[in-house]
Coordinates of C-alpha atoms in Angstrom, one line a residue:
X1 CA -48.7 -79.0 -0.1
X2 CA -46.5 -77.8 3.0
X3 CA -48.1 -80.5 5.3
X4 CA -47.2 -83.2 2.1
X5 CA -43.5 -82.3 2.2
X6 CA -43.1 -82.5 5.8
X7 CA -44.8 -85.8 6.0
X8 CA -42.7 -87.0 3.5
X9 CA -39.2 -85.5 5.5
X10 CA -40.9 -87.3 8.3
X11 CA -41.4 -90.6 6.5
X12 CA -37.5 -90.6 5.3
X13 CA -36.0 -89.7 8.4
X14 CA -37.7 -92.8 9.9
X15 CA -37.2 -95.1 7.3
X16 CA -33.1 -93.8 7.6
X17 CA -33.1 -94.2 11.6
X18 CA -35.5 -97.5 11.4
X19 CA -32.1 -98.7 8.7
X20 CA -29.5 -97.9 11.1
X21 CA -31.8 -99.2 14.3
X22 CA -32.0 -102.6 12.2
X23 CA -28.1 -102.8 11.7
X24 CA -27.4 -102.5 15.2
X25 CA -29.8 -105.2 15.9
X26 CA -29.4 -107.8 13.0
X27 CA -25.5 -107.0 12.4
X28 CA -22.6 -107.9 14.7
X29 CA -20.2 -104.7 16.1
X30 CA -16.9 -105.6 15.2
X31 CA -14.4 -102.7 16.0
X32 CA -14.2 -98.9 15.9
X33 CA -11.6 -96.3 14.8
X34 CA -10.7 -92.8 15.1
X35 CA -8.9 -90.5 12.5
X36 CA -7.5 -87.1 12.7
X37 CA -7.4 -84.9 9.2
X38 CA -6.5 -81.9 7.7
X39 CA -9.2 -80.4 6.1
X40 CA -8.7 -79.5 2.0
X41 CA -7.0 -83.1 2.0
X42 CA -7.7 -86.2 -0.1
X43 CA -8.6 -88.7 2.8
X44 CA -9.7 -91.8 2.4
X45 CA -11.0 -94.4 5.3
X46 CA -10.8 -98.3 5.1
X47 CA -13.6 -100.9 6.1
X48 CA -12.4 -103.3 9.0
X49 CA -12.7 -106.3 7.4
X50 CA -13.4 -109.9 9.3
X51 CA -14.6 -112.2 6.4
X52 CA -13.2 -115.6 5.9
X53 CA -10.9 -115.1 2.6
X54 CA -12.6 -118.8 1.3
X55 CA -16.2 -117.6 1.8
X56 CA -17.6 -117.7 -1.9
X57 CA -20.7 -115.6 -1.0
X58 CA -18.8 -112.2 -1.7
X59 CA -18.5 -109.3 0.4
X60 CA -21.2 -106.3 -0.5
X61 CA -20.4 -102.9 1.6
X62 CA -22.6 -100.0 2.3
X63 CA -21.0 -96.6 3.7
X64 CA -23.0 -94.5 6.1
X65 CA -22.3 -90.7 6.9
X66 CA -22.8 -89.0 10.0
X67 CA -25.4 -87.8 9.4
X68 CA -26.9 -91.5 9.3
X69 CA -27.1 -91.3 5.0
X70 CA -26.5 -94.0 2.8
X71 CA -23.5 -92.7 0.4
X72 CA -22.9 -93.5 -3.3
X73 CA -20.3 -95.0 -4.7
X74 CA -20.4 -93.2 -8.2
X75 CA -16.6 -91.1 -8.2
X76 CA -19.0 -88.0 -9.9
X77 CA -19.4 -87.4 -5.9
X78 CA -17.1 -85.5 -3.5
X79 CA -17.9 -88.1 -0.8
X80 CA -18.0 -91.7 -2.2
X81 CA -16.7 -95.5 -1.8
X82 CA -15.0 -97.9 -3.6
X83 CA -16.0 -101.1 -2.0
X84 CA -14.4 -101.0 1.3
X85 CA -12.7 -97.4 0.9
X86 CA -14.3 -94.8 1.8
X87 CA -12.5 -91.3 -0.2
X88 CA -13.4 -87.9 0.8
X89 CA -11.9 -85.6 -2.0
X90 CA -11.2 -83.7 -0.3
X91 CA -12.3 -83.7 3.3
X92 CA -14.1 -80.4 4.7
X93 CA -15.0 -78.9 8.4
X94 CA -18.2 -80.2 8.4
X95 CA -17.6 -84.0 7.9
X96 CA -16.2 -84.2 11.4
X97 CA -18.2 -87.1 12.6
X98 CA -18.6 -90.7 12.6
X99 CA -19.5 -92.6 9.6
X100 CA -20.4 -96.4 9.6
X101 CA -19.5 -99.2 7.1
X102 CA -21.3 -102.1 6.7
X103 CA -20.4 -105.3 5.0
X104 CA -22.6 -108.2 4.2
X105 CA -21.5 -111.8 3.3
X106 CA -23.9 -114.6 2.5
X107 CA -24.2 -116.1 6.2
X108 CA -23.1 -112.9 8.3
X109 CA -23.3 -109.3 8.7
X110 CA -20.8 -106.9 10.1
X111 CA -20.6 -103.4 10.7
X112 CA -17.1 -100.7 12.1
X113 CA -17.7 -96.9 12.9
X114 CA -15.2 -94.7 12.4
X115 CA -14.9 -91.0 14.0
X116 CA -13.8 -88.3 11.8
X117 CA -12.5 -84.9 13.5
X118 CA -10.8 -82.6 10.7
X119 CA -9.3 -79.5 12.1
X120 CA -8.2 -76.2 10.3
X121 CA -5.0 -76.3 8.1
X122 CA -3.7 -73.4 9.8
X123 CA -2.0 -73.3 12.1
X124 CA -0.9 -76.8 12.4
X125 CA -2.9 -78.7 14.5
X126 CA -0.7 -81.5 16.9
X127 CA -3.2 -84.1 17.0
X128 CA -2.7 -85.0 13.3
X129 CA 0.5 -86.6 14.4
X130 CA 0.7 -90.0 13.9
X131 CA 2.7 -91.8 17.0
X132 CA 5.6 -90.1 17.5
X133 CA 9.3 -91.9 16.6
X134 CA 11.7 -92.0 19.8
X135 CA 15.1 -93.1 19.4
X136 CA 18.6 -93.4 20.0
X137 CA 19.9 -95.3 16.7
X138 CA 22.6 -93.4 15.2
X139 CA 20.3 -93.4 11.6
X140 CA 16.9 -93.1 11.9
X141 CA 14.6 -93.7 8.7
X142 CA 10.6 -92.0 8.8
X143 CA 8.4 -94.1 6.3
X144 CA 5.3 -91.8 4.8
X145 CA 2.4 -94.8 5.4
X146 CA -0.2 -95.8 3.5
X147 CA 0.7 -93.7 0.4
X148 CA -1.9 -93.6 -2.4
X149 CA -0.8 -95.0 -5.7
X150 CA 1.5 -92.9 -8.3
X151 CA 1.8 -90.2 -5.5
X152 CA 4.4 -87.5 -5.8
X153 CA 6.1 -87.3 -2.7
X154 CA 7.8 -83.6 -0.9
X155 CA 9.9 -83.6 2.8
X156 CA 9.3 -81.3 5.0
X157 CA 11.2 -80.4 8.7
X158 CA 9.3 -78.2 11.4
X159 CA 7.6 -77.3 7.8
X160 CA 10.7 -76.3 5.6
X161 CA 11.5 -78.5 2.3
X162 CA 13.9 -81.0 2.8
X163 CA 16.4 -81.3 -0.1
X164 CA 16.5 -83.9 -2.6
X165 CA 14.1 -86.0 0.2
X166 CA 11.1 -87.1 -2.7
X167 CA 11.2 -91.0 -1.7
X168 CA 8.2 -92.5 0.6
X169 CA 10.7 -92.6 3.1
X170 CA 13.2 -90.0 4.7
X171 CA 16.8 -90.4 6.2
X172 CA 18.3 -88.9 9.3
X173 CA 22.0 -90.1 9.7
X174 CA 23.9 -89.2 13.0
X175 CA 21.1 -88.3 14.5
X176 CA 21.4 -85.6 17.5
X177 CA 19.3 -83.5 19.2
X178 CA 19.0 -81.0 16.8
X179 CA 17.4 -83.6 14.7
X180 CA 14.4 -82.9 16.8
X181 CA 11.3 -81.6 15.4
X182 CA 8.2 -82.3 12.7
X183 CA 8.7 -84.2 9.5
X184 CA 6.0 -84.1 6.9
X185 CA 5.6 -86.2 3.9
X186 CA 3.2 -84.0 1.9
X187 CA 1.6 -86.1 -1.3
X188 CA 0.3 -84.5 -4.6
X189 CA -2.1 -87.4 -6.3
X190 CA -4.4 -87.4 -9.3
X191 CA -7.5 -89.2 -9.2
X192 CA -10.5 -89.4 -11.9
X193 CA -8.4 -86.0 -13.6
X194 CA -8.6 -84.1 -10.5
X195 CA -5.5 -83.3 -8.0
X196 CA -5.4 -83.5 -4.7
X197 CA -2.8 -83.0 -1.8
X198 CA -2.3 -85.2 1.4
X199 CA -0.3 -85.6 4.4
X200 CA 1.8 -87.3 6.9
X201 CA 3.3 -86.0 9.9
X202 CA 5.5 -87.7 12.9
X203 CA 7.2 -85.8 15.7
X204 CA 10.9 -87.1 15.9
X205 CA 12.5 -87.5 19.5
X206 CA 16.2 -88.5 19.4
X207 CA 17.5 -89.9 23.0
X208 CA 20.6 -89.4 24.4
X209 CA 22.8 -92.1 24.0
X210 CA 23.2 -94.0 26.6
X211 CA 26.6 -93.7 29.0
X212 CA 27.0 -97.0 31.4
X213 CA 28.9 -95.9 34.5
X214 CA 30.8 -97.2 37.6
X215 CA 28.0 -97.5 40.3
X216 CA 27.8 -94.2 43.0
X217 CA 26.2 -95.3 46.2
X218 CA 24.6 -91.7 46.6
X219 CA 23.3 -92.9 50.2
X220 CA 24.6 -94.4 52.8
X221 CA 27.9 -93.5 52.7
X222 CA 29.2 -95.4 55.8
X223 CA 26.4 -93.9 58.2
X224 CA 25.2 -94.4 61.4
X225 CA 21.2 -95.3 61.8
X226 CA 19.6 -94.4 65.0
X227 CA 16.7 -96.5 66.2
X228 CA 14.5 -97.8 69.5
X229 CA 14.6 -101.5 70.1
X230 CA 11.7 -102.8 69.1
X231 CA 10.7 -100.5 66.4
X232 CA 10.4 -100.7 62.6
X233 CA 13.0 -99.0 60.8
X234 CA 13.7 -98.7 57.2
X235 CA 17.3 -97.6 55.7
X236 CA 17.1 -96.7 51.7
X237 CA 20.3 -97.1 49.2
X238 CA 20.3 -94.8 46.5
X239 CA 23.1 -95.8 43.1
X240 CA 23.9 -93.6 40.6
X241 CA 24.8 -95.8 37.3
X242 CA 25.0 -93.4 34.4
X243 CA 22.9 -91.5 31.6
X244 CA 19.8 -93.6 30.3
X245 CA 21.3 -96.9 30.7
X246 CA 19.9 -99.7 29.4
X247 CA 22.5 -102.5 31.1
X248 CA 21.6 -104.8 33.9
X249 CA 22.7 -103.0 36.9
X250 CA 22.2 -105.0 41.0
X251 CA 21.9 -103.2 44.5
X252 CA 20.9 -105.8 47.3
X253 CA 21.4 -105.7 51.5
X254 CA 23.2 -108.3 53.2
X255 CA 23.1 -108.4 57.2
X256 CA 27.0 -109.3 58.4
X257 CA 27.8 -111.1 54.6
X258 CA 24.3 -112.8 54.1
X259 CA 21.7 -111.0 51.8
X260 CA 19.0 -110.4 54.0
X261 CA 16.2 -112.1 51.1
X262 CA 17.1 -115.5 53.4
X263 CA 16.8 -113.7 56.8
X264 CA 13.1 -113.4 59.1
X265 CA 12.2 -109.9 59.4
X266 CA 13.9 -108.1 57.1
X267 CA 12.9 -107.3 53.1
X268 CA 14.1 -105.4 50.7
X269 CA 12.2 -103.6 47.8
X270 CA 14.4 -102.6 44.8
X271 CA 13.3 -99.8 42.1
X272 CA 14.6 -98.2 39.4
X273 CA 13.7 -94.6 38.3
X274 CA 14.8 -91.6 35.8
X275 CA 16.1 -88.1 37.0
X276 CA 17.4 -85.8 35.1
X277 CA 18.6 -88.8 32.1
X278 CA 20.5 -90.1 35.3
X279 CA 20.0 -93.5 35.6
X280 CA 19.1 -94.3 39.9
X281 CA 18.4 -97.2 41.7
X282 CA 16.9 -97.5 45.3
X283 CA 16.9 -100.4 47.5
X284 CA 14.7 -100.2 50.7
X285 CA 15.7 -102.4 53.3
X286 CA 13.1 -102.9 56.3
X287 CA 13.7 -103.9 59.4
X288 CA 10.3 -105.6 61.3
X289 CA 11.5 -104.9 64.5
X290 CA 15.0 -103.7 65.5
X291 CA 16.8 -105.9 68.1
X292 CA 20.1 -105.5 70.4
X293 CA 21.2 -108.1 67.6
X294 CA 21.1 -105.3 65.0
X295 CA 23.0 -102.8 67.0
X296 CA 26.0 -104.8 66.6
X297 CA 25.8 -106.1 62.9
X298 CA 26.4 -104.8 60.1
X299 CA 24.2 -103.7 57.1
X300 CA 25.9 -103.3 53.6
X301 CA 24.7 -102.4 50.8
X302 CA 26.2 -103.7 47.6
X303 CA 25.8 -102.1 43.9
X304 CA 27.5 -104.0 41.0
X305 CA 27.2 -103.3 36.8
X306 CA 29.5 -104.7 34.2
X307 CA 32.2 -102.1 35.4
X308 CA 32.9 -102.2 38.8
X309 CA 31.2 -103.0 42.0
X310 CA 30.5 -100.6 45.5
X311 CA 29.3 -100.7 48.9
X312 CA 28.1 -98.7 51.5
X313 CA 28.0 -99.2 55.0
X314 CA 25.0 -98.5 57.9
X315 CA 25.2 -99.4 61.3
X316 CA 22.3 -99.0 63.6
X317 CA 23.1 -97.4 67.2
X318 CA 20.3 -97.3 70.2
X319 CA 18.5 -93.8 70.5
X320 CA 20.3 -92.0 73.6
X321 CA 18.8 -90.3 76.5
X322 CA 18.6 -86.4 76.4
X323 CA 21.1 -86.1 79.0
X324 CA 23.6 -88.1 77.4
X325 CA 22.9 -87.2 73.9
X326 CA 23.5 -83.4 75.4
X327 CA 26.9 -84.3 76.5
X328 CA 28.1 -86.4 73.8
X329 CA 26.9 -83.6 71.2
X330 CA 27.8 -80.1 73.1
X331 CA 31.7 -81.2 72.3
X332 CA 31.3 -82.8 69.3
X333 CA 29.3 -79.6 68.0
X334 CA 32.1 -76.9 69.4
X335 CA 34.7 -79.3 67.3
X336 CA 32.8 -79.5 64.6
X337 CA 32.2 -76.1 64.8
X338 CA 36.2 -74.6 64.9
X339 CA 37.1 -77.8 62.3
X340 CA 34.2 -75.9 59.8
X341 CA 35.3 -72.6 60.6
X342 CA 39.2 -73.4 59.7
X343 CA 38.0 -75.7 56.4
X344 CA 36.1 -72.6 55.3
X345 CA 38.2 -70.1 55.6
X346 CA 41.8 -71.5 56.0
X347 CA 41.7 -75.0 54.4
X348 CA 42.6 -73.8 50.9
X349 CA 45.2 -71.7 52.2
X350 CA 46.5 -74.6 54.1
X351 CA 47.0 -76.8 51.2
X352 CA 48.6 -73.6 49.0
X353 CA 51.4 -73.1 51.9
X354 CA 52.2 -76.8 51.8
X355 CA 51.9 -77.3 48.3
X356 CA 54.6 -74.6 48.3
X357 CA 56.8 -76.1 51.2
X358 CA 57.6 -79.4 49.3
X359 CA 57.5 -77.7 45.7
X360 CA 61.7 -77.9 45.5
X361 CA 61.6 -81.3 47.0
X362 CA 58.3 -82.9 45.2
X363 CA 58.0 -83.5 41.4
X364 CA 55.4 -85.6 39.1
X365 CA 56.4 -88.9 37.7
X366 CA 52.8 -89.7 36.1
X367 CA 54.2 -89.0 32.8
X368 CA 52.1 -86.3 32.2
X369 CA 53.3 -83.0 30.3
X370 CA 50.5 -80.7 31.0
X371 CA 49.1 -79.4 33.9
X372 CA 45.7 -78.4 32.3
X373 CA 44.1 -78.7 29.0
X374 CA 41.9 -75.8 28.3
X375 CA 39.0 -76.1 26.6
X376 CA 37.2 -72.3 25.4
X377 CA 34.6 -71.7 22.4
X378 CA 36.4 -70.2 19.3
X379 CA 34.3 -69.6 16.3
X380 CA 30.4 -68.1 16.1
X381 CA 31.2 -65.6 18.5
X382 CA 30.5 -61.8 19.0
X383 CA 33.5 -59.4 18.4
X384 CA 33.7 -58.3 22.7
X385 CA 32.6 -62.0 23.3
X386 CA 36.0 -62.6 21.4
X387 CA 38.5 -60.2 22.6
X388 CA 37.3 -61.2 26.0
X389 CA 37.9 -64.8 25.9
X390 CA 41.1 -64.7 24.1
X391 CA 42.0 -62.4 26.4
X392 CA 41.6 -64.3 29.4
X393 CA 42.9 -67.5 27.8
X394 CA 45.8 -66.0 26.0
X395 CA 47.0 -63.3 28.5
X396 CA 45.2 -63.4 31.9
X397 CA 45.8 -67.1 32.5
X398 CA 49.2 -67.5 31.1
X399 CA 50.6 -64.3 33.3
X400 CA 49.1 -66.3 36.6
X401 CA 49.7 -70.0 36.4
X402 CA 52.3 -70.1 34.1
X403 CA 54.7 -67.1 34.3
X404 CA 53.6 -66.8 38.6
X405 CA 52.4 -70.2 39.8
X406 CA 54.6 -72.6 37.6
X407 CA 52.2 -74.0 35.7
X408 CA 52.1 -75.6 32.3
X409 CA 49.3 -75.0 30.2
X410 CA 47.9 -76.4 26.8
X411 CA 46.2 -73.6 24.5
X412 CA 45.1 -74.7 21.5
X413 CA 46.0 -72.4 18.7
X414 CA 49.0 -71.3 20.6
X415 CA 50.6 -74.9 21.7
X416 CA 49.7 -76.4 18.2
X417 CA 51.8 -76.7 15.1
X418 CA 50.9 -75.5 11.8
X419 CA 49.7 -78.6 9.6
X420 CA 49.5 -81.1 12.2
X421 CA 45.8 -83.1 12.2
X422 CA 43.8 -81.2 14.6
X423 CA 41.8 -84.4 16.3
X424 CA 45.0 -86.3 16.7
X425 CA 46.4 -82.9 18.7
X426 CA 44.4 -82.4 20.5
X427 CA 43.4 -86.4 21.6
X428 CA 47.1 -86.6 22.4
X429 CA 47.5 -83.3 24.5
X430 CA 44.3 -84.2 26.6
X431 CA 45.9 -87.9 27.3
X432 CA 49.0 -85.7 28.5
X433 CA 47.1 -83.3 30.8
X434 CA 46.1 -83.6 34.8
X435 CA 43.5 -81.8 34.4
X436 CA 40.9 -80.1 32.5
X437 CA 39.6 -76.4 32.2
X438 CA 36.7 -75.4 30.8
X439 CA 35.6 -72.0 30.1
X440 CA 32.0 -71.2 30.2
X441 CA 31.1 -68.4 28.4
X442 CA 26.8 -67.8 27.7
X443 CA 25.7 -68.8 24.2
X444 CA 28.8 -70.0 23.4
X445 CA 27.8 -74.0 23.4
X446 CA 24.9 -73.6 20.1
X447 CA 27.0 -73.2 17.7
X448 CA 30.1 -75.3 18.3
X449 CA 32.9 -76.3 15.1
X450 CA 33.4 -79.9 14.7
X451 CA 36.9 -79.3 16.6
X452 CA 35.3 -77.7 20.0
X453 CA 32.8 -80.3 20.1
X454 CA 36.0 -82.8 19.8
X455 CA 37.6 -81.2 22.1
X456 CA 34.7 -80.7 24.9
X457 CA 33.3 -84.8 24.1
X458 CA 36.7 -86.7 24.5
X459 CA 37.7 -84.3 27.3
X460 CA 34.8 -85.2 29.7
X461 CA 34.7 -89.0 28.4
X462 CA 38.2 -88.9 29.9
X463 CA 37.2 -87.2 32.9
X464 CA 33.6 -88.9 33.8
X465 CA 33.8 -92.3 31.8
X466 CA 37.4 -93.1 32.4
X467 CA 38.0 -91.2 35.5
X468 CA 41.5 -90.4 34.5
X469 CA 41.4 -86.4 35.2
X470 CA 39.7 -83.6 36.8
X471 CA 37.5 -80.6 35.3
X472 CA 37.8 -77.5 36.7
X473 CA 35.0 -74.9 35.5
X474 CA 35.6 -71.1 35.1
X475 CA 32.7 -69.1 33.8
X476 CA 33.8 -65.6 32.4
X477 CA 29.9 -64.0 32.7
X478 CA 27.0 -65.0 34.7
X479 CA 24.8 -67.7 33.6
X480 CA 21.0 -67.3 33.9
X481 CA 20.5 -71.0 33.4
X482 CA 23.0 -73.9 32.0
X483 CA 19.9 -75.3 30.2
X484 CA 21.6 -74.8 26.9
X485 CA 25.0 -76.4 27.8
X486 CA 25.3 -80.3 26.7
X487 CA 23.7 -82.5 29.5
X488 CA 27.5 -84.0 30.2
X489 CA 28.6 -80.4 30.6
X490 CA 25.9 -79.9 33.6
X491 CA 26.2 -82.8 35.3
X492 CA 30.0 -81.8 36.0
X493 CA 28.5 -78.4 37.1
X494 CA 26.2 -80.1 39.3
X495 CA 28.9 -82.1 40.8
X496 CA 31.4 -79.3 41.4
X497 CA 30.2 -75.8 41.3
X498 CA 32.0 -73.4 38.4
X499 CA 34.5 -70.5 39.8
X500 CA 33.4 -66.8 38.4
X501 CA 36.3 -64.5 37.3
X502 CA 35.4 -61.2 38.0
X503 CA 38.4 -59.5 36.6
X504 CA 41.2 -60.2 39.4
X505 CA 44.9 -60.2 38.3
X506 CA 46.7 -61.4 41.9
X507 CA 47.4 -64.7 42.3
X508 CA 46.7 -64.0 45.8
X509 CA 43.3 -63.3 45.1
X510 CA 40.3 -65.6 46.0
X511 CA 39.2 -66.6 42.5
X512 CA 43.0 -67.7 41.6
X513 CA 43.7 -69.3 45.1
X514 CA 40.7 -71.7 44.3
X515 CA 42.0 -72.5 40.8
X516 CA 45.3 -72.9 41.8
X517 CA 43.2 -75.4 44.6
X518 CA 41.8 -77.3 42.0
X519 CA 45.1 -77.6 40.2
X520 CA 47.3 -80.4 40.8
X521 CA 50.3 -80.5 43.4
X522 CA 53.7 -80.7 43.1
X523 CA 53.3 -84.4 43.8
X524 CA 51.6 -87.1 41.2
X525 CA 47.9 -86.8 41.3

């Protein structure tokens, strides 16, 4: 009896392996597909289908599992096809695999695999993302796909409920950064009297918009090259353009006026590359062989957007003997060493003295009213975070620029009027001001009011986009990192580095001579 059952397992595994050996070699491979599942979900596959729509023959499927069976089609079965659909109700652990489906027509036969990997619903497993949804529209709508019919539809965000979101699509208007995360369309269906739950999830990205600026040649900046005659030499130009711009922007060489693309034996390769959302181009020109000719000419470099236009300047100069490099650079290295030693330590108190000397004779005609605008987090703040910076900003700064160096400062909620329109306040007082202040304070940027943010945006459109006014940054604690702060917000701090008050009261003192620095003369500015 034994030896009759195995001989029989023996006979139906070949007659199974000899049926999917013949549909390799009498039907034609037409494509293959990959699916990634949640188990305890309704799933359900579809049948590639390449049949001619007039064929009259008829279409007959057959489903195979993994584990190379022929499955039914009777809906009495947890695993089972309708036609070309394959539903698994619902899916388990072990049906990871790869399950074939073969359809027949009366003058051809065709057959697609698809590979099944289900994965445990908790915790959330990332490859069940569908592609993820990247962009920079200002409303952004997520569409649940291929929903099953008379589905009931839920929202969900980094898996909370959204709201009153029960449509097969969700909406995200304004859309920021903070609209980052994981949105899940999660499905209740009925099928045959049974319910079952499915899933959708996408992995929203929102860009930052993109900010066009005037070109910054980075490098050269009217520099001197030095090269042997003869030799090859290559001289790179490196433009700044703006945040993740998506305008045509040009940098080319030209050799005394003529773009060196109609000149033998030079090139130039141009690329374009991210850093840091900063939008760079480099163009490489290379020289063959440098002649006396090129020690005499001049190379320019040119970088033009819709805004504006730049140029930088190289020239090449012959390399010099030790000897004579030695005396040329001994003198030039003692000069450059008193002229770094009086800029260091003297330069600001330089400027202060003569700032002073033509104070009673110098005044602004710019048609400015402000000296500063400051800018300071206000609301979502601990108590001692509080007290601190209204301090500072209320006392501190008003006792030393104002009532000691003559300045005139704007401070909102003590230069504002009760009932005037906040946005239009401060708009105008910004327009009005030379410069602008910014006080850093940690974790005071993630939760700004709708005013702050106002305040902060239009302030450094003005002062990066427009170019009409400088920031001056004052940080009232140290900063472990400025990750947190909007990305506008450090590239100012990357271009000038932020003074840190440490409690002095003297105008005299370091700290307030460099503000005071950074503060406008007593001349337009």
């Amino acid at each position: 009896m034994v030896h009759l059952l195995l001989l029989s397992h023996l006979l139906m595994t070949w007659i199974v392996t000899r049926g999917r050996s013949d549909i390799a070699d009498s039907c034609e491979f037409a494509d293959r597909g990959e699916s990634f599942v949640t188990e305890q979900e309704a799933v359900r596959l579809l049948c590639y289908l390449g049949v001619d729509a007039d064929d009259s023959g008829g279409v007959a499927f057959t489903w195979y599992s993994h584990k190379n069976l022929e499955l039914p089609f009777s809906e009495a079965e947890r695993i089972h096809h309708h036609e070309g659909i394959l539903y698994f109700l619902p899916v388990l652990l072990t049906d990871s695999g790869t399950y074939t489906c073969v359809w027949n027509t009366t003058d051809e036969c065709s057959y697609f695999e698809r590979k099944v990997t289900v994965y445990e619903a908790k915790p959330f497993n990332s490859s069940v993302l569908y592609t993820p949804v990247t962009t920079s529209a200002v409303n952004q709508k997520i569409l649940c796909p291929d929903l099953y019919p008379n589905a009931t539809v839920t929202w969900f965000k980094d898996f909370q409920v959204l709201p009153n979101a029960t449509e097969d699509h969700v909406y995200i208007f304004d859309t920021n950064p903070g609209d980052n995360g994981i949105y899940t369309c999660k499905c209740i269906w009925e099928h045959n009297g049974k319910v079952f739950n499915f899933s959708r999830s996408f992995q929203l990205e929102v860009e930052v918009p993109s900010a066009l600026h005037a070109p910054v040649i980075q490098y050269p900046a009217n520099n001197t090259v030095i090269a042997e005659p003869g030799s090859p030499q290559k001289i790179e130009c490196i433009v700044f353009f703006g945040f993740d711009v998506e305008d045509t922007c040009s940098v080319w060489w030209e050799k005394n006026g003529t773009s060196v693309r109609f000149s033998n034996g030079y090139s130039q390769n141009v690329t374009r590359y991210t850093e840091n959302n900063q939008t760079l181009y480099k163009a490489t020109l290379s020289i063959a062989r440098v002649s006396q000719q090129d020690f005499h000419s001049e190379f320019k470099c040119t970088a033009m957007n819709s805004i504006k236009w730049f140029e930088g300047f190289v020239f090449i100069q012959p390399q010099p003997t030790i000897y004579r490099s030695f005396a040329i650079s001994l003198p030039v290295l003692l000069v450059l060493l008193l002229m770094y030693v009086a800029v260091k330590y003297y330069m600001i108190d330089f400027v202060l003295i003569y700032r002073d000397l033509l104070k009673p004779y110098c005044a602004h005609r710019d048609g400015k009213v402000y000296d500063a605008y400051v800018v300071y987090p206000r609301h979502n703040l601990q108590k001692s975070s509080e007290e601190k910076i209204y301090s500072f900003v209320n006392v501190v700064m008003p006792k030393i620029l104002e009532t000691k160096c003559g300045y005139k400062l704007f401070i909102y909620g003590r230069d504002d009027l009760p009932g005037q329109d906040l946005i239009e306040i401060m708009e105008t007082s910004i327009k009005l001001s030379r410069r602008l202040i910014f006080i850093l304070f940690p974790g005071s940027a993630s939760e700004e009011t709708s005013e702050e943010v106002f305040d902060r945006k239009f302030g450094l459109y003005t002062a990066l986009v427009q170019e009409e006014m400088k920031a001056i940054m004052i940080e009232l604690e140290k900063f472990v990192s400025y990750e947190h702060l909007p990305v506008t917000l450090q590239h100012v701090i990357q271009k000038r580095r932020p003074l840190k008050w440490k409690g002095e009261m003297s105008p005299n003192s370091g700290f307030w001579k460099h503000v005071r620095y950074r503060m406008p003369g007593h001349t337009s500015s």
